[in-house]
Tab-separated table of C-alpha atoms in Angstrom:
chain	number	residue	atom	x	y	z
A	23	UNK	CA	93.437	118.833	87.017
A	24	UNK	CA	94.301	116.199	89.680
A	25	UNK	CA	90.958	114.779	91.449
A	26	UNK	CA	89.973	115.456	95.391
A	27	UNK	CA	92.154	113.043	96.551
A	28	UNK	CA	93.922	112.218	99.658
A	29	UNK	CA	96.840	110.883	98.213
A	30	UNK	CA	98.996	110.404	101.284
A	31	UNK	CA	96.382	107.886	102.583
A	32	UNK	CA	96.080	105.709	99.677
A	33	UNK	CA	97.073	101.828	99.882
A	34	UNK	CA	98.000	99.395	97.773
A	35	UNK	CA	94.509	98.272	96.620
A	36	UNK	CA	91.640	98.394	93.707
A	37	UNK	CA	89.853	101.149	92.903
A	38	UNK	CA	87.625	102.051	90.315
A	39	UNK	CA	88.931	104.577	87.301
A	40	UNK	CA	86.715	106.838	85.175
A	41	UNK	CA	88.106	104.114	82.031
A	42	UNK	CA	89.316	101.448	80.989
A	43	UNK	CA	90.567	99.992	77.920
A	44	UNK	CA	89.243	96.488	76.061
A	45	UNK	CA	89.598	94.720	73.292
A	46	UNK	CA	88.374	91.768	72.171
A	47	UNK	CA	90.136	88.552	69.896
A	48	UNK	CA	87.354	86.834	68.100
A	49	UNK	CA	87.848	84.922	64.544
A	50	UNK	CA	91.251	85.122	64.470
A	51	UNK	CA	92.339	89.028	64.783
A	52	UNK	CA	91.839	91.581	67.586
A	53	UNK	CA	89.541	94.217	67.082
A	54	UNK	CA	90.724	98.137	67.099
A	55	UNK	CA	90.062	98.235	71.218
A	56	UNK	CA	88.655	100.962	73.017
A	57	UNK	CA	88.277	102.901	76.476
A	58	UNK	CA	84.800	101.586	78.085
A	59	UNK	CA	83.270	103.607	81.507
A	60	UNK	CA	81.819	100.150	82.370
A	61	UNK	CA	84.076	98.477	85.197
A	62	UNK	CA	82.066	95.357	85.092
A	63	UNK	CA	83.450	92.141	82.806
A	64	UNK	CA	81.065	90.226	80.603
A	65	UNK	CA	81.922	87.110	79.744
A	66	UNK	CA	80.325	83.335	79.112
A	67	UNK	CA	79.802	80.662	81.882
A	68	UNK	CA	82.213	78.412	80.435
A	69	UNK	CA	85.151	80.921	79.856
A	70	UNK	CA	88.660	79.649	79.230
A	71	UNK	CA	89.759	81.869	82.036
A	72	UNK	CA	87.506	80.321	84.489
A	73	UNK	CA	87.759	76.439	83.551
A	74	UNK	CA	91.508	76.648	83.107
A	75	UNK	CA	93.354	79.714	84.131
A	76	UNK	CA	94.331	80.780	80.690
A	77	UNK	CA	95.625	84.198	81.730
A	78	UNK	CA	98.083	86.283	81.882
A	79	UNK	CA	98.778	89.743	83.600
A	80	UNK	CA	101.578	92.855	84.019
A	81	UNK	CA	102.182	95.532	86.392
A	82	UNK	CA	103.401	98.891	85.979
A	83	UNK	CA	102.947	102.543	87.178
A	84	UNK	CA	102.726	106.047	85.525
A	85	UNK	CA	103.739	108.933	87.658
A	86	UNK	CA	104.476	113.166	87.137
A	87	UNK	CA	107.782	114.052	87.453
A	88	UNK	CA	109.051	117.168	88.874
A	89	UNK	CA	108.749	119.584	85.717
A	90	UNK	CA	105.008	117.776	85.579
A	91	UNK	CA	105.434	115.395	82.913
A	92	UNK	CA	103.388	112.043	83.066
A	93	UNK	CA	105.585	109.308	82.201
A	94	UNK	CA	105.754	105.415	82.611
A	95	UNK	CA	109.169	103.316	83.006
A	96	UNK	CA	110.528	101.122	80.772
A	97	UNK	CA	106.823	99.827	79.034
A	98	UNK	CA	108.156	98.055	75.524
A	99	UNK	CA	109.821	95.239	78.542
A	100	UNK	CA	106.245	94.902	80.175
A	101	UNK	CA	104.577	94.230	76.520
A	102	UNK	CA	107.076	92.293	75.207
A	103	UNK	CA	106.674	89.887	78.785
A	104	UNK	CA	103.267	89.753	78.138
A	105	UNK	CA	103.491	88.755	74.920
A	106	UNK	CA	106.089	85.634	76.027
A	107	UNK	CA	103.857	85.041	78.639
A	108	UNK	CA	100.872	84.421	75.682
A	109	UNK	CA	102.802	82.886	73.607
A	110	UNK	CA	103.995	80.377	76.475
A	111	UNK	CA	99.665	79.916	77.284
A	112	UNK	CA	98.579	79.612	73.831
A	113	UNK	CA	96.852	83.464	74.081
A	114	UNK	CA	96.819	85.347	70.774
A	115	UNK	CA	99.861	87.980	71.060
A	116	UNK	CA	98.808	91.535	71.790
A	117	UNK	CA	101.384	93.410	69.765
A	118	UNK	CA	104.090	95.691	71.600
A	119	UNK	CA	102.011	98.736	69.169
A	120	UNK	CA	98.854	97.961	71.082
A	121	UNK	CA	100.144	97.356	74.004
A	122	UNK	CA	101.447	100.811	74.324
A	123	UNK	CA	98.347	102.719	72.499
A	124	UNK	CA	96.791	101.127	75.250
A	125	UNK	CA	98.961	102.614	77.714
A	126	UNK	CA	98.650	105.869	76.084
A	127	UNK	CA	95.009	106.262	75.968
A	128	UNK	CA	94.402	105.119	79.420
A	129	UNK	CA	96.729	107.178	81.420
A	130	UNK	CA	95.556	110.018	79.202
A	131	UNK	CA	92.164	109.796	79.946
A	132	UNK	CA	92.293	109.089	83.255
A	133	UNK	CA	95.234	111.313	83.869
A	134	UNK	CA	93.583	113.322	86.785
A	135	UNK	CA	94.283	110.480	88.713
A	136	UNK	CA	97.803	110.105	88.344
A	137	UNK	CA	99.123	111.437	91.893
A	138	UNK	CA	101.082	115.102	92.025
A	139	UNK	CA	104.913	115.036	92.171
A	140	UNK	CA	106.345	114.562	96.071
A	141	UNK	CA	103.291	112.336	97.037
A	142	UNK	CA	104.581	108.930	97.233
A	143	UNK	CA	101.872	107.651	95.502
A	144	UNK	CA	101.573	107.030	91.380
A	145	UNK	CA	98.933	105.331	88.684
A	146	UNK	CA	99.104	102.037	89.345
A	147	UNK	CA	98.155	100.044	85.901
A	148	UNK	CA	96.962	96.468	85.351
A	149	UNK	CA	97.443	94.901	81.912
A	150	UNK	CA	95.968	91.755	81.272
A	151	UNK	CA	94.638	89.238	78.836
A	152	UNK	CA	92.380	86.276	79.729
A	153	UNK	CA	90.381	83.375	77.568
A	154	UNK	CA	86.504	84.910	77.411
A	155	UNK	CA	85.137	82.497	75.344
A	156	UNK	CA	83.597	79.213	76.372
A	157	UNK	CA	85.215	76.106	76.037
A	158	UNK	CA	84.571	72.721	78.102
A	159	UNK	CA	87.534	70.165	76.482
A	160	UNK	CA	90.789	71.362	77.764
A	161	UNK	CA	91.580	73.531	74.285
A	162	UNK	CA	92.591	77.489	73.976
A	163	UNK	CA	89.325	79.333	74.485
A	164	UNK	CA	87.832	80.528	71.021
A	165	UNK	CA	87.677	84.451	72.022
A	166	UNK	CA	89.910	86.463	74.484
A	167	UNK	CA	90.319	89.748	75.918
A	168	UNK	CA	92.902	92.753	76.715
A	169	UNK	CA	92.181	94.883	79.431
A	170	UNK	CA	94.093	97.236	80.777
A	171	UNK	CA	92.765	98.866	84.075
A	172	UNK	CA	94.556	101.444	86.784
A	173	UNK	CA	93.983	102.865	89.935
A	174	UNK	CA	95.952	105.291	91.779
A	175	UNK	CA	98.347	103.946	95.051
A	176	UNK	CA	100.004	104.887	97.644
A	177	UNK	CA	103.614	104.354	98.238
A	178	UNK	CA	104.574	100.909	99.212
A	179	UNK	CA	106.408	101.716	102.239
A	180	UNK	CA	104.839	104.609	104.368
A	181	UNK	CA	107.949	106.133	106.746
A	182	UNK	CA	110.193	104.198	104.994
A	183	UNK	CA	111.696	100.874	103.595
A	184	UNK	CA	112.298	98.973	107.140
A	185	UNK	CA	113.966	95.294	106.396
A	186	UNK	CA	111.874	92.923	106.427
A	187	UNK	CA	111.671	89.118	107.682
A	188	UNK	CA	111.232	85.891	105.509
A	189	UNK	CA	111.620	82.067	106.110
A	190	UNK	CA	112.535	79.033	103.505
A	191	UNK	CA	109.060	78.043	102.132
A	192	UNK	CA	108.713	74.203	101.923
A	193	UNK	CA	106.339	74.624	98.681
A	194	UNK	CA	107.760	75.133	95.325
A	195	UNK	CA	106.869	78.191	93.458
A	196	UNK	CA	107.216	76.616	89.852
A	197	UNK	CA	107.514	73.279	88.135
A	198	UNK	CA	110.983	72.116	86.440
A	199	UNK	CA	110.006	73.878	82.915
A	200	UNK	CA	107.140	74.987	83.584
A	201	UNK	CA	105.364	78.544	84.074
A	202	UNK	CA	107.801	79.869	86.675
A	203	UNK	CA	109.252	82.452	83.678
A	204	UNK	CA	105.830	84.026	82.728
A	205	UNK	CA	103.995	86.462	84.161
A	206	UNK	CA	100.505	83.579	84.540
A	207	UNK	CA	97.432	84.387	86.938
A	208	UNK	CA	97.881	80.783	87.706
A	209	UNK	CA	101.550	81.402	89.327
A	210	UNK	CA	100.135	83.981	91.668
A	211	UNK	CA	96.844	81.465	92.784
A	212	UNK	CA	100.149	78.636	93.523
A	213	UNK	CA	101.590	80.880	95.680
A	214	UNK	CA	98.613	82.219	98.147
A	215	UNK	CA	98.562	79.334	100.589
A	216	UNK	CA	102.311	79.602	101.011
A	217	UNK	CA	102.024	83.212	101.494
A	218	UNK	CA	99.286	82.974	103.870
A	219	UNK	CA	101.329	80.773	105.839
A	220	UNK	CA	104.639	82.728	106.110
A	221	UNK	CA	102.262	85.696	107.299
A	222	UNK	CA	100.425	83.599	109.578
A	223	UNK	CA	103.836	82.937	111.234
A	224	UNK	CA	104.925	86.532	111.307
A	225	UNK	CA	107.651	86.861	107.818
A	226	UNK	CA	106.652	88.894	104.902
A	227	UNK	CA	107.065	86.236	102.344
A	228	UNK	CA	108.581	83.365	101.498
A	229	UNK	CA	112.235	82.363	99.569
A	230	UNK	CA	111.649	79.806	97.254
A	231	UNK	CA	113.927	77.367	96.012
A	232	UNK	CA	114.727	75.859	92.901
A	233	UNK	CA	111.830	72.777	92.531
A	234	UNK	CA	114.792	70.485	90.426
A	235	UNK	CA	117.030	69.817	93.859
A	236	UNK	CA	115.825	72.712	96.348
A	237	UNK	CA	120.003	73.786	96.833
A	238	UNK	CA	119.382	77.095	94.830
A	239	UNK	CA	117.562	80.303	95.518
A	240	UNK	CA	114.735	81.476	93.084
A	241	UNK	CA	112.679	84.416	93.971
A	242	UNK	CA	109.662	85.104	96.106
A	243	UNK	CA	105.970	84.558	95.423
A	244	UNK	CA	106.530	88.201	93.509
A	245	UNK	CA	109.663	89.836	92.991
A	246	UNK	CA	113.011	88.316	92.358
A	247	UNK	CA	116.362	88.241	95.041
A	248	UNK	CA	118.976	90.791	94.683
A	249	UNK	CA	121.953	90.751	96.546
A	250	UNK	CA	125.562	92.030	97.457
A	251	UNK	CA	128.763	90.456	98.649
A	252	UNK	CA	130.982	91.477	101.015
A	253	UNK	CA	133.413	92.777	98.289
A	254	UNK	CA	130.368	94.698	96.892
A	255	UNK	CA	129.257	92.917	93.883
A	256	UNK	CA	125.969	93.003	92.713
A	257	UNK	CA	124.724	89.182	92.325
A	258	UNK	CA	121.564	87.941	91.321
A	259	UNK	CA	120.339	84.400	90.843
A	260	UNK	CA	119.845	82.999	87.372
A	261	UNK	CA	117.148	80.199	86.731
A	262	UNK	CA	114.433	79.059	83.987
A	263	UNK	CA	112.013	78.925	86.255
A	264	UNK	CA	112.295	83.042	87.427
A	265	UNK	CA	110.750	85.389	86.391
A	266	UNK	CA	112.238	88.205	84.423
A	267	UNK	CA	112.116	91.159	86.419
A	268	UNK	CA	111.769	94.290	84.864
A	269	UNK	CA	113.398	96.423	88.238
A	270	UNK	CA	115.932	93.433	88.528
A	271	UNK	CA	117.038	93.493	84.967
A	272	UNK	CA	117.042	97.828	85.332
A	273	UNK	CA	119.028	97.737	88.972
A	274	UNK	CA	121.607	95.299	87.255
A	275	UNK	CA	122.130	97.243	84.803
A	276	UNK	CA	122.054	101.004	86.997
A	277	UNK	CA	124.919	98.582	89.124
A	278	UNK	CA	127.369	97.909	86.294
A	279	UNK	CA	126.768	101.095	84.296
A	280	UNK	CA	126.515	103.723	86.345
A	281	UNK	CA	127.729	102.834	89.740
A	282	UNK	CA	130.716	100.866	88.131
A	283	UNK	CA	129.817	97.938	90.544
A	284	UNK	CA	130.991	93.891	88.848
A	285	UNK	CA	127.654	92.192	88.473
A	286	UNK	CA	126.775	88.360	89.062
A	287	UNK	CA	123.855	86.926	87.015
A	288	UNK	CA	124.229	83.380	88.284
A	289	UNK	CA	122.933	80.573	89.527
A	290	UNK	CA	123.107	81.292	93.729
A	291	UNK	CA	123.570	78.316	96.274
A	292	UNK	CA	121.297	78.657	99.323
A	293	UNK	CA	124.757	77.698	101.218
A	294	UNK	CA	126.328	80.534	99.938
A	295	UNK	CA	123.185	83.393	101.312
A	296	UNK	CA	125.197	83.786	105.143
A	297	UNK	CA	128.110	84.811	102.789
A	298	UNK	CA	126.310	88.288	101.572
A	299	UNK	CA	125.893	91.525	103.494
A	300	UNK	CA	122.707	92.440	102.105
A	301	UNK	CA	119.712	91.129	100.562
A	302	UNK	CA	116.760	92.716	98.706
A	303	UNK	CA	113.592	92.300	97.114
A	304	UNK	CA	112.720	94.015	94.345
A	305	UNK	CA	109.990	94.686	91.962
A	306	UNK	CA	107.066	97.140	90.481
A	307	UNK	CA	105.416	97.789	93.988
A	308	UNK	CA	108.317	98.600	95.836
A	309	UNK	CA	111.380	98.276	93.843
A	310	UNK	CA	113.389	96.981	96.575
A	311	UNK	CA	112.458	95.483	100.124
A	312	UNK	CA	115.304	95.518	102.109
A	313	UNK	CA	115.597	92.054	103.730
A	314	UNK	CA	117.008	91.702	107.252
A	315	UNK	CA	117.158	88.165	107.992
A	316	UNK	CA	115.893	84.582	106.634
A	317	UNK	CA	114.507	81.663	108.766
A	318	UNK	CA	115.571	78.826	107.260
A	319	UNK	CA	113.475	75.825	109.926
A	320	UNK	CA	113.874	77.808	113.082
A	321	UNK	CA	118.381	78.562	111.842
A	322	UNK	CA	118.382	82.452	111.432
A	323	UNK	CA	120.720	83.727	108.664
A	324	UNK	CA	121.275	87.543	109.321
A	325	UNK	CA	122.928	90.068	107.243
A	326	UNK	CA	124.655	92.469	108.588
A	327	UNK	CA	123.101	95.227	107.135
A	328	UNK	CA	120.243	94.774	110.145
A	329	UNK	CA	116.692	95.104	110.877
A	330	UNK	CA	116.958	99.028	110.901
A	331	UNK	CA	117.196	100.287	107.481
A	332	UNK	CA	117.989	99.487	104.176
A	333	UNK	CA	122.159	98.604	103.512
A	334	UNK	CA	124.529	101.202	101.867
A	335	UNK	CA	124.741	98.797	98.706
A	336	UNK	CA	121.000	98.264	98.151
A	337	UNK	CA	120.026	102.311	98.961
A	338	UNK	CA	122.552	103.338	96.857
A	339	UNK	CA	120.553	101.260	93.967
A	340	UNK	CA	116.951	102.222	95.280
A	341	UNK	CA	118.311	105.736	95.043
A	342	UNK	CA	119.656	105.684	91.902
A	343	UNK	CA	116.532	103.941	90.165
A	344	UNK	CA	113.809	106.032	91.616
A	345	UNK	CA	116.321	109.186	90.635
A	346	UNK	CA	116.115	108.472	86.944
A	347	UNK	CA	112.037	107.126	87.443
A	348	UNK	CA	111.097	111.131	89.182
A	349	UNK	CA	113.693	112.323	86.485
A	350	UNK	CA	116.168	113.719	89.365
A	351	UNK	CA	118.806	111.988	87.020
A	352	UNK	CA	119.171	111.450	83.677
A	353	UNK	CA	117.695	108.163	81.881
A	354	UNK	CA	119.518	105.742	79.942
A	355	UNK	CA	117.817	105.611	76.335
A	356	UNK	CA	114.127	104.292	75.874
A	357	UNK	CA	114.003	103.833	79.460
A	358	UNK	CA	111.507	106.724	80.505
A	359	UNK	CA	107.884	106.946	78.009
A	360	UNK	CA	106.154	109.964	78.454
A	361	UNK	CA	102.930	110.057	77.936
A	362	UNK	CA	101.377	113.250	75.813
């Protein structure tokens, strides 16, 4: 039975869950992991985590669908990015098994908090795996843990996806092969004072470009570009340094293979953005922010899709995806887990 909960008025922020699930790497293997009532971390003074940002995190959400089912979207890609992303920090690999018997017994016990059908809002849950153990030379900590946490949110855009605003960031998001392709704590921390900034000057986020000769467009501080030509093509930009998407890598494929649209994965010129007609962000949170113009240094590029609501193009996608995420439409196979 669902909790007491106002779950029109929720936002987009922490809250604390009956459970949680932990386990703990220490002399080489990972114990069997288990759901804990305590919210609060332990861990030593010295912790990898806090000396050198070894961490790494996912996002994903768990939702009832209109027959009442509790189901997640597309998990195996969010393990298997986590376990790139450890692999890439020198973390001890949580298998994809554990990964997802994690998932299973956390939504499951906390499933009174996963929001009813027709709310807007769903289970928000927050995978991640940081160095716990203390270290002082720059070295892999000696013990790490798993967590996996989640708190019910509200939906992303309340009355609606409205196009949003963003400018040309002067900061670079990721290093020439570096970290830009992994899901890393230490990403996110790069990307604050940029993001303040934007905000602070009234856009919604920043475009980044590529840090090797800043002529190509990479993604945003959070979610990666998505957008459509004027002949209706689906492009979206390629690059080592992005990070792989799991909504981008779902809408491309929604695009080719069920709404028959030609799809670009390719490196995209920033002299080439004027050229589309509509531009999106997407990701977990929202799956796609419509984006209405850019400010590139005070030159306005504008699509022509406006300032008033999402394109035809891009609601066609957001349609389609969050169809076969509430189950309105059928799901390609592996794409929907339920859990039971």
């Amino acid at each position: 039975m669902a909790k007491n909960i106002d779950w029109g008025n929720l936002g987009f922020e922490y809250s604390v869950a009956d459970y949680r699930y932990v386990s703990t790497w220490k002399d080489g293997a990972w114990d069997k992991g288990e759901l804990i009532t305590d919210p609060t971390v332990h861990i030593s003074e010295c912790a990898g985590v806090l000396q050198y940002s070894q961490s790494a995190f996912e996002g994903l959400k768990a939702y009832r669908t209109e027959d009442g089912r509790i189901v997640t979207f597309r998990p195996d890609l969010n393990a298997q990015r986590l376990i790139d992303s450890c692999k890439r920090l020198v973390i001890p690999e949580i298998s994809q098994e554990k990964f997802m018997d994690a998932l299973d017994q956390l939504v499951k016990a906390n499933s009174d908090l996963v929001p009813p059908y027709g709310s807007g809002a769903t289970l928000y849950v927050r995978p991640y795996i940081f160095g716990s153990g203390p270290v002082i030379g720059v070295a892999p900590a000696p013990e790490f843990q798993f967590r996996m946490i989640c708190m019910p949110v509200g939906p992303y855009f309340k009355g609606g996806a409205k196009p949003i605003a963003i400018k040309v960031s002067d900061f670079d998001r990721a290093a020439p092969h570096g970290t830009g392709n992994i899901k890393a704590g230490l990403n996110y921390a790069m990307s604050l004072y940029a993001g303040q900034q934007a905000h602070a000057e009234g856009f919604a986020e920043n475009m980044y470009l590529d840090p090797g000769t800043r002529t190509k467009v990479e993604e945003t501080g959070g979610a990666n570009f998505i957008f459509v030509t004027k002949d209706g093509k689906l492009v979206t930009p390629k690059s080592d340094s992005i990070l792989p998407s799991v909504t981008r890598r779902s809408l491309m494929y929604v695009a080719e293979h069920i709404l028959g649209m030609e799809v670009e994965h390719r490196e995209v010129l920033f002299s080439e953005v004027p050229d589309f007609v509509e531009c999106g962000l997407c990701g977990t949170a929202a799956v796609i922010s419509p984006v209405g113009k850019i400010n590139d240094h005070g030159k306005e590029i504008c699509f022509a899709s406006g300032m008033d609501e999402m394109g035809p193009v891009i609601k066609k996608l957001y349609d389609t995806l969050t169809g076969i995420q509430m189950g309105h439409l059928e799901a390609p196979e592996g794409w929907i887990h339920e859990i039971k």
